[in-house]
Amino acid sequence: MNCDPHRPRFHFTAPRGWLNDPNGVGFHGGRFHLHYQHNPAAARWGDIHWGHASSADLVTWRDEPIALAPSPGDDAGGCFSGSFAVVDGVPTMYYTGHRPPAQVQCIATSDDMLRWTKHPELTLSEPPAGVAPGDFRDPFVLRHDGWWYLVVGASLGGERGQCLLYRSTDGRRWEPRGPLFTSPSRRFGRMFECPNLLRLGERWVLTVSVWPNMGAYAFVGRFEDERFIAESDAVLDADGSAFAHLAFPAPDGRCLQWAWIDEQRDADLNEADGWAGALTVPRQLALDAAGRLLTRPVDELAALRGETVADARHAAASGVLERFSGRHLDIEASFLPRDRARVGLDLLAAPDGSEVTRLRYLPDAQRLVLERARSSINPKTRRQNQQAELMLDEGEPLRLRVLVDASVIEVFANERVCLASRVYPALGTSVQASAWVEGGGGADLALRAWTMGSILPERG
Ligand code: FRU
């Protein structure tokens, strides 16, 4: 694994094989638990199990035995996505049993977070009228007002995303409570997958991943009388760059979230390397006074910082402001551009410029663009730009937190924009980085960068 130049170090990947959505995240027995959609046998989607890793501190993780595997019955075609809660002291998984053409919501319990017992007698199998049996998945469990609630992703008539609500006193037997929320527009795709209903302070946030255009959205609003009333919406990761977000309320009150960052290269390259799929770093969610969703890496991530490779303050009219290098980096950069100067970072660049990934802020268009046209000389990798709208207030600096991790680039801009990308430089020398400014009246820059250690020390 160490010799694979595209393997991330501080973004979680499966030990081998395929990974997609984060599943069943929670805290129990003094440890954080992270499960994930997993095909242990091949680096492609199929025969979906739940993989498992745990951590005492959200910094380093250890692999645990596979938690759920398909078995004859409700989940014969795969153990699809779901969530976790400790119900009356009992660790409990809620997940979708895939048995084509049907999808049903299954329950499994454990005493030790290692061995799971399935309870087929508790399976929730009937979607409501108007929802096709195969458009019914990804149960999300939460506790509120003395009830257990389950939110299930669905499609209304194959046309519109919908989240269905169920309620229970014991977290086992569920009573349908009708639609929690129906998509207001076809802009949000035809089906909602992986819904999350989260309380942030006095307000509520409903996150969904949409099928088929693969974007993920957050609605901020109210949860009243068992209905969600949206007051605003926001893109979760720009351009569908991360998907299937899953959050949970940590014991210290933080709302912690992970999402899946898909591969962006031809499938034969995944298979040759023997692994596919990465998760975002653990993120922390909050709302600002204006009700905007703020997202940043958890503070614990800083514990992985090693050598400081840049620590600079510059004011410059144009050109390169600072140079540094690394394949696994945590970068904090604050730019104050003047007179519509364009600013940005070059990452994973070859000394001769033949490979480079460029992150650029365009003040006129108010867009943050990740340019991948030259990210790799390997033609079997995706090259299109990824971009996000980012409106800066008057005098507000551009505050970038950029996590570079071999083939993963995860960007947080002013905590309001997330963009998670994949790039695959082919040259061993593509480790140069720089901060620059062009046009306008130059920029002030404050930049610090560190090399990053591994979240999986036991894998070696
Ligand atoms: C989202 C998703 C879920 C489903 C799982 C299957 O990526 O399609 O809706 O449960 O993946 O792996």
Coordinates of C-alpha atoms and ligand atoms in Angstrom, one line a residue:
M1 CA 0.0 0.0 0.0
N2 CA 2.8 2.4 0.8
C3 CA 4.2 2.2 -2.7
D4 CA 0.8 3.2 -4.3
P5 CA 1.3 6.9 -5.0
H6 CA -2.4 7.5 -5.2
R7 CA -3.4 6.0 -1.9
P8 CA -4.5 8.6 0.6
R9 CA -3.0 8.7 4.1
F10 CA -5.4 10.7 6.1
H11 CA -8.6 10.2 4.2
F12 CA -10.2 6.8 5.0
T13 CA -10.0 4.1 2.4
A14 CA -11.0 0.4 2.7
P15 CA -8.1 -1.9 3.4
R16 CA -8.8 -3.4 0.0
G17 CA -11.6 -3.5 -2.4
W18 CA -14.4 -1.1 -2.9
L19 CA -15.8 1.6 -0.6
N20 CA -18.8 3.9 -1.1
D21 CA -21.1 5.6 1.4
P22 CA -20.2 6.1 5.1
N23 CA -22.7 4.1 7.2
G24 CA -23.6 3.7 10.8
V25 CA -21.4 6.4 12.4
G26 CA -21.6 6.8 16.1
F27 CA -19.9 6.7 19.5
H28 CA -20.1 3.7 21.8
G29 CA -17.8 2.0 24.4
G30 CA -15.4 5.0 24.4
R31 CA -14.8 4.8 20.6
F32 CA -16.0 6.4 17.5
H33 CA -17.4 3.9 15.0
L34 CA -17.4 4.4 11.2
H35 CA -18.9 1.8 8.9
Y36 CA -19.0 2.0 5.1
Q37 CA -20.4 0.4 2.0
H38 CA -17.8 -2.2 1.1
N39 CA -17.1 -4.9 -1.5
P40 CA -14.2 -6.7 0.1
A41 CA -13.6 -8.9 -2.9
A42 CA -13.0 -6.4 -5.6
A43 CA -12.4 -2.7 -6.3
R44 CA -15.8 -2.3 -7.9
W45 CA -19.3 -1.9 -6.6
G46 CA -21.1 -5.2 -5.8
D47 CA -22.0 -7.7 -3.1
I48 CA -22.2 -4.8 -0.6
H49 CA -21.1 -5.5 3.0
W50 CA -20.6 -3.0 5.9
G51 CA -16.9 -2.5 6.6
H52 CA -15.9 -1.1 10.0
A53 CA -13.2 1.0 11.6
S54 CA -13.0 2.6 15.0
S55 CA -11.1 5.4 16.7
A56 CA -10.7 6.7 20.3
D57 CA -9.9 10.2 19.2
L58 CA -11.1 10.9 15.6
V59 CA -7.4 11.1 14.6
T60 CA -6.2 7.5 14.1
W61 CA -8.3 4.6 13.2
R62 CA -8.0 0.8 13.3
D63 CA -9.7 -1.6 11.0
E64 CA -12.3 -3.8 12.6
P65 CA -13.9 -7.0 11.2
I66 CA -16.6 -6.6 8.7
A67 CA -19.8 -5.8 10.5
L68 CA -22.6 -6.9 8.1
A69 CA -22.5 -9.3 5.1
P70 CA -25.4 -10.2 2.8
S71 CA -27.2 -13.5 3.7
P72 CA -30.1 -15.4 2.3
G73 CA -33.3 -13.4 3.1
D74 CA -33.9 -9.6 3.2
D75 CA -30.4 -8.5 2.4
A76 CA -29.4 -11.3 0.0
G77 CA -28.5 -8.7 -2.7
G78 CA -26.5 -6.4 -0.4
C79 CA -26.5 -4.6 2.9
F80 CA -27.2 -1.1 1.7
S81 CA -26.7 2.2 3.5
G82 CA -28.0 3.1 6.9
S83 CA -27.3 4.5 10.4
F84 CA -26.6 3.6 14.0
A85 CA -27.9 4.4 17.4
V86 CA -27.6 3.0 20.9
V87 CA -31.2 2.1 21.8
D88 CA -31.9 1.4 25.5
G89 CA -28.2 0.5 25.8
V90 CA -28.1 -1.7 22.7
P91 CA -26.0 -0.8 19.7
T92 CA -28.4 -1.0 16.8
M93 CA -28.0 -0.7 13.0
Y94 CA -30.7 0.4 10.7
Y95 CA -29.9 -0.5 7.1
T96 CA -31.5 -1.3 3.8
G97 CA -31.7 -4.9 2.7
H98 CA -31.5 -5.1 -1.0
R99 CA -33.4 -8.0 -2.5
P100 CA -34.1 -6.9 -6.1
P101 CA -36.6 -5.6 -7.0
A102 CA -37.4 -4.7 -3.4
Q103 CA -35.6 -2.7 -0.8
V104 CA -36.6 -3.1 2.9
Q105 CA -35.4 -1.5 6.1
C106 CA -33.6 -4.0 8.4
I107 CA -32.4 -4.0 12.0
A108 CA -29.3 -5.6 13.5
T109 CA -28.1 -5.4 17.1
S110 CA -24.9 -6.2 18.9
D111 CA -23.4 -6.5 22.4
D112 CA -19.8 -5.6 21.5
M113 CA -19.9 -3.7 18.2
L114 CA -18.2 -6.7 16.5
R115 CA -20.8 -9.4 16.1
W116 CA -24.2 -8.4 14.8
T117 CA -27.5 -10.2 15.0
K118 CA -30.1 -9.6 12.3
H119 CA -33.7 -9.4 13.3
P120 CA -35.8 -10.3 10.2
E121 CA -39.0 -10.2 12.2
L122 CA -38.5 -6.4 12.6
T123 CA -38.0 -5.7 8.9
L124 CA -39.9 -2.7 7.6
S125 CA -40.9 -3.9 4.2
E126 CA -43.8 -1.9 2.8
P127 CA -43.1 1.4 1.1
P128 CA -46.2 3.6 1.0
A129 CA -48.5 3.9 -2.0
G130 CA -46.8 5.8 -4.8
V131 CA -43.2 4.7 -3.9
A132 CA -41.8 1.8 -6.0
P133 CA -40.3 -1.0 -3.8
G134 CA -36.9 -0.4 -5.2
D135 CA -37.0 3.4 -4.4
F136 CA -37.0 3.0 -0.7
R137 CA -33.7 3.1 1.2
D138 CA -31.1 4.5 3.5
P139 CA -32.8 4.7 6.9
F140 CA -31.5 7.5 9.2
V141 CA -32.3 7.2 12.9
L142 CA -32.7 10.0 15.4
R143 CA -34.0 10.6 18.8
H144 CA -36.3 13.6 19.3
D145 CA -39.1 14.6 21.8
G146 CA -39.0 11.2 23.5
W147 CA -39.5 9.3 20.1
W148 CA -37.2 7.4 17.9
Y149 CA -37.6 8.6 14.3
L150 CA -36.5 6.9 11.1
V151 CA -36.1 9.0 7.9
V152 CA -36.1 6.9 4.7
G153 CA -35.0 8.1 1.2
A154 CA -37.6 7.6 -1.5
S155 CA -38.9 8.7 -4.9
L156 CA -42.5 9.8 -5.3
G157 CA -43.6 8.0 -8.5
G158 CA -40.1 7.9 -9.8
E159 CA -40.3 11.6 -10.4
R160 CA -39.5 13.5 -7.2
G161 CA -37.3 13.0 -4.2
Q162 CA -39.1 12.3 -1.0
C163 CA -38.1 11.6 2.6
L164 CA -40.5 9.3 4.5
L165 CA -40.9 9.5 8.3
Y166 CA -41.5 6.6 10.7
R167 CA -41.8 6.8 14.5
S168 CA -41.3 4.3 17.3
T169 CA -41.2 4.1 21.1
D170 CA -38.7 1.2 21.2
G171 CA -36.6 1.8 18.1
R172 CA -37.8 -1.6 16.7
R173 CA -41.4 -1.4 15.6
W174 CA -42.2 1.5 13.3
E175 CA -45.3 3.4 12.6
P176 CA -45.5 5.4 9.3
R177 CA -46.0 9.1 9.7
G178 CA -46.2 10.1 6.1
P179 CA -43.8 12.2 4.0
L180 CA -41.4 14.3 6.1
F181 CA -40.4 16.3 3.0
T182 CA -41.1 16.2 -0.7
S183 CA -38.7 17.8 -3.2
P184 CA -39.9 21.3 -4.2
S185 CA -38.3 21.0 -7.6
R186 CA -36.9 18.7 -10.3
R187 CA -33.6 20.6 -9.7
F188 CA -33.1 18.1 -6.9
G189 CA -33.2 15.0 -9.0
R190 CA -35.7 12.2 -9.1
M191 CA -34.9 10.4 -5.8
F192 CA -33.5 11.3 -2.4
E193 CA -30.9 8.9 -1.1
C194 CA -29.1 9.0 2.2
P195 CA -31.3 11.6 4.0
N196 CA -30.1 13.0 7.4
L197 CA -32.3 15.1 9.7
L198 CA -30.0 17.0 12.0
R199 CA -30.6 19.5 14.8
L200 CA -28.1 22.4 14.8
G201 CA -28.9 24.7 17.7
E202 CA -32.5 25.8 17.4
R203 CA -32.7 24.9 13.7
W204 CA -32.9 21.8 11.7
V205 CA -31.0 20.7 8.6
L206 CA -32.1 18.0 6.2
T207 CA -29.4 16.7 3.9
V208 CA -30.0 14.5 0.9
S209 CA -28.1 13.0 -1.9
V210 CA -29.9 13.1 -5.2
W211 CA -30.3 10.5 -7.8
P212 CA -29.5 10.5 -10.7
N213 CA -27.4 13.6 -11.1
M214 CA -25.3 12.8 -8.0
G215 CA -25.4 16.1 -6.2
A216 CA -26.0 16.5 -2.4
Y217 CA -27.9 19.3 -0.8
A218 CA -28.8 20.7 2.6
F219 CA -32.1 22.3 3.4
V220 CA -32.1 24.5 6.4
G221 CA -35.5 24.9 8.2
R222 CA -37.9 23.7 10.8
F223 CA -39.1 20.3 12.0
E224 CA -42.6 20.8 13.2
D225 CA -45.5 18.5 13.6
E226 CA -43.5 15.7 12.0
R227 CA -42.9 17.7 8.8
F228 CA -39.8 19.4 7.6
I229 CA -40.3 23.0 6.4
A230 CA -37.4 24.2 4.3
E231 CA -36.4 27.9 4.5
S232 CA -33.3 27.8 2.4
D233 CA -31.1 25.3 0.5
A234 CA -27.4 25.0 -0.2
V235 CA -25.1 22.7 -2.1
L236 CA -23.2 20.3 0.1
D237 CA -20.1 19.5 -2.0
A238 CA -19.8 21.4 -5.2
D239 CA -20.5 19.7 -8.5
G240 CA -21.5 16.4 -6.8
S241 CA -17.9 16.0 -5.8
A242 CA -18.8 14.2 -2.6
F243 CA -21.9 12.1 -2.0
A244 CA -24.0 10.2 0.6
H245 CA -23.2 12.5 3.5
L246 CA -23.8 11.0 6.9
A247 CA -23.7 12.9 10.2
F248 CA -24.4 12.2 13.9
P249 CA -24.6 14.1 17.1
A250 CA -21.3 13.4 19.0
P251 CA -21.4 13.1 22.8
D252 CA -19.7 16.5 23.1
G253 CA -22.5 18.2 21.2
R254 CA -20.8 18.5 17.8
C255 CA -22.5 17.4 14.7
L256 CA -19.9 15.3 12.8
Q257 CA -20.2 14.4 9.2
W258 CA -18.4 12.2 6.6
A259 CA -19.1 11.7 2.9
W260 CA -17.9 9.5 0.0
I261 CA -15.5 10.8 -2.6
D262 CA -15.8 8.6 -5.7
E263 CA -12.9 7.7 -8.0
Q264 CA -12.5 9.8 -11.1
R265 CA -10.5 7.4 -13.3
D266 CA -11.3 4.4 -15.5
A267 CA -12.4 1.3 -13.6
D268 CA -9.5 -0.9 -14.8
L269 CA -7.1 1.4 -12.9
N270 CA -9.0 0.9 -9.7
E271 CA -8.9 -2.8 -10.2
A272 CA -5.2 -2.8 -10.9
D273 CA -4.6 -0.9 -7.6
G274 CA -7.0 -3.2 -5.7
W275 CA -9.0 -0.4 -4.0
A276 CA -11.5 2.3 -4.8
G277 CA -13.3 5.0 -3.0
A278 CA -12.3 7.4 -0.1
L279 CA -14.1 9.2 2.6
T280 CA -13.8 12.9 3.4
V281 CA -12.1 13.7 6.7
P282 CA -14.5 14.0 9.6
R283 CA -16.2 17.3 9.4
Q284 CA -18.0 19.5 11.9
L285 CA -21.2 21.3 11.0
A286 CA -22.7 24.5 12.3
L287 CA -25.0 27.3 11.2
D288 CA -24.0 30.9 11.2
A289 CA -26.3 33.7 12.4
A290 CA -27.7 34.1 8.8
G291 CA -28.6 30.4 8.8
R292 CA -25.8 29.4 6.4
L293 CA -24.3 26.0 6.8
L294 CA -20.7 26.1 7.9
T295 CA -18.4 23.0 7.4
R296 CA -14.8 22.5 8.5
P297 CA -12.6 19.6 9.3
V298 CA -12.7 18.6 13.0
D299 CA -10.0 20.3 15.1
E300 CA -8.5 16.9 15.9
L301 CA -7.2 16.7 12.3
A302 CA -4.4 19.1 13.3
A303 CA -2.9 16.3 15.4
L304 CA -1.7 14.6 12.2
R305 CA 0.4 17.6 11.2
G306 CA 4.1 17.0 10.9
E307 CA 6.7 19.2 9.5
T308 CA 5.8 22.8 8.7
V309 CA 6.6 23.3 5.0
A310 CA 5.4 26.9 4.6
D311 CA 4.8 29.7 7.0
A312 CA 4.6 33.0 5.1
R313 CA 3.1 36.4 5.0
H314 CA 3.4 38.3 1.7
A315 CA 2.0 41.2 -0.2
A316 CA 2.6 41.1 -3.9
A317 CA 1.5 42.6 -7.1
S318 CA 1.6 39.5 -9.2
G319 CA 3.2 36.2 -9.6
V320 CA 4.1 33.4 -7.2
L321 CA 3.9 34.4 -3.6
E322 CA 5.2 31.2 -1.9
R323 CA 6.5 27.8 -3.0
F324 CA 6.4 24.6 -1.0
S325 CA 6.0 20.9 -1.7
G326 CA 4.3 17.7 -0.5
R327 CA 2.0 14.9 -1.5
H328 CA 0.1 14.8 1.8
L329 CA -0.5 18.4 3.0
D330 CA -2.8 20.4 5.2
I331 CA -2.8 24.0 3.9
E332 CA -4.3 27.1 5.5
A333 CA -4.2 30.1 3.1
S334 CA -5.9 33.5 3.5
F335 CA -5.8 35.8 0.5
L336 CA -7.0 39.4 0.5
P337 CA -7.1 40.2 -3.3
R338 CA -7.2 43.8 -4.4
D339 CA -9.1 45.2 -7.4
R340 CA -10.4 41.9 -8.6
A341 CA -7.1 40.1 -8.6
R342 CA -7.3 36.4 -9.2
V343 CA -5.6 34.3 -6.6
G344 CA -5.1 30.6 -6.2
L345 CA -2.9 27.6 -5.4
D346 CA -1.1 25.2 -7.7
L347 CA -1.0 21.7 -6.2
L348 CA 0.7 18.4 -7.1
A349 CA 2.6 20.1 -9.9
A350 CA 5.6 18.7 -11.8
P351 CA 8.6 21.0 -11.9
D352 CA 8.2 21.4 -15.7
G353 CA 4.5 22.2 -15.4
S354 CA 3.4 19.1 -17.4
E355 CA 1.2 18.1 -14.5
V356 CA -0.6 20.6 -12.2
T357 CA -3.9 20.9 -10.4
R358 CA -4.9 24.5 -10.1
L359 CA -7.4 26.0 -7.6
R360 CA -8.4 29.5 -8.7
Y361 CA -10.8 32.1 -7.3
L362 CA -12.4 34.3 -10.0
P363 CA -13.7 37.4 -8.2
D364 CA -15.7 38.6 -11.3
A365 CA -17.6 35.4 -11.6
Q366 CA -17.5 34.8 -7.8
R367 CA -16.5 31.2 -8.5
L368 CA -13.9 28.9 -7.0
V369 CA -12.7 26.6 -9.7
L370 CA -10.6 23.4 -9.5
E371 CA -8.9 23.0 -12.8
R372 CA -8.0 19.4 -13.6
A373 CA -7.2 19.7 -17.4
R374 CA -3.5 19.1 -16.5
S375 CA -3.8 17.1 -13.3
S376 CA -2.5 14.0 -14.9
I377 CA -0.8 13.0 -18.1
N378 CA -2.7 9.7 -17.8
P379 CA -5.7 10.0 -20.2
K380 CA -7.7 7.5 -18.2
T381 CA -8.5 10.1 -15.6
R382 CA -11.3 12.7 -15.5
R383 CA -10.1 16.2 -16.4
Q384 CA -13.1 18.5 -16.3
N385 CA -13.1 21.5 -14.0
Q386 CA -15.1 21.4 -10.8
Q387 CA -16.5 24.6 -9.5
A388 CA -18.5 26.3 -6.7
E389 CA -20.2 29.6 -6.4
L390 CA -18.5 31.6 -3.6
M391 CA -19.7 35.1 -2.9
L392 CA -17.3 37.0 -0.6
D393 CA -18.6 39.9 1.5
E394 CA -17.0 43.3 1.0
G395 CA -13.5 43.1 2.4
E396 CA -13.8 39.4 3.3
P397 CA -10.6 37.5 2.6
L398 CA -10.7 34.2 0.8
R399 CA -9.9 31.7 3.5
L400 CA -8.9 28.3 2.1
R401 CA -8.3 25.1 3.9
V402 CA -7.0 22.6 1.4
L403 CA -6.2 19.0 2.2
V404 CA -4.0 17.4 -0.4
D405 CA -3.7 13.6 0.1
A406 CA -2.2 11.8 -2.9
S407 CA -5.3 11.4 -5.2
V408 CA -7.7 13.3 -2.9
I409 CA -8.0 17.1 -2.8
E410 CA -10.6 18.4 -0.3
V411 CA -11.2 22.1 -0.2
F412 CA -13.0 24.2 2.3
A413 CA -13.5 27.8 1.4
N414 CA -14.6 30.3 4.1
E415 CA -16.3 27.2 5.7
R416 CA -19.2 27.9 3.2
V417 CA -18.0 25.9 0.2
C418 CA -16.7 22.3 0.2
L419 CA -15.2 20.7 -2.9
A420 CA -13.8 17.2 -2.8
S421 CA -11.9 16.0 -5.8
R422 CA -9.8 13.2 -7.1
V423 CA -6.6 13.7 -9.3
Y424 CA -4.0 11.2 -10.3
P425 CA -0.6 12.7 -11.1
A426 CA 1.4 10.1 -12.9
L427 CA 4.9 11.6 -12.4
G428 CA 6.8 11.0 -9.2
T429 CA 7.9 14.6 -9.2
S430 CA 4.4 16.1 -9.2
V431 CA 4.6 17.3 -5.6
Q432 CA 5.2 21.0 -6.0
A433 CA 2.8 23.6 -4.6
S434 CA 2.6 27.4 -4.8
A435 CA 0.3 30.3 -4.0
W436 CA 0.0 33.0 -6.6
V437 CA -1.9 36.1 -7.6
E438 CA -2.6 37.5 -11.1
G439 CA -4.2 40.7 -12.5
G440 CA -6.0 43.4 -10.5
G441 CA -4.0 45.1 -7.7
G442 CA -2.2 42.1 -6.2
A443 CA -3.0 40.4 -2.9
D444 CA -2.0 39.9 0.7
L445 CA -1.4 36.3 1.6
A446 CA -1.0 34.5 4.9
L447 CA -0.2 30.8 4.4
R448 CA 0.9 27.9 6.5
A449 CA 1.2 24.3 5.4
W450 CA 2.2 21.1 7.0
T451 CA 2.9 17.5 5.9
M452 CA 0.4 15.1 7.2
G453 CA 0.7 11.7 8.9
S454 CA -1.4 8.5 8.6
I455 CA -4.8 7.9 10.2
L456 CA -4.2 4.2 9.9
P457 CA -0.8 3.5 11.6
E458 CA -1.6 -0.2 12.1
R459 CA -1.9 -0.8 8.3
G460 CA 1.8 0.2 7.9
Ligands
FRU1 C1 -25.7 6.0 -2.5 C2 -26.3 4.6 -2.6 C3 -27.4 4.4 -1.5 C4 -27.4 2.9 -1.4 C5 -25.9 2.5 -1.5 C6 -25.7 1.2 -2.2 O1 -24.4 6.0 -3.0 O2 -26.8 4.4 -3.9 O3 -28.7 4.9 -1.9 O4 -27.9 2.4 -0.2 O5 -25.4 3.6 -2.3 O6 -24.3 0.9 -2.2

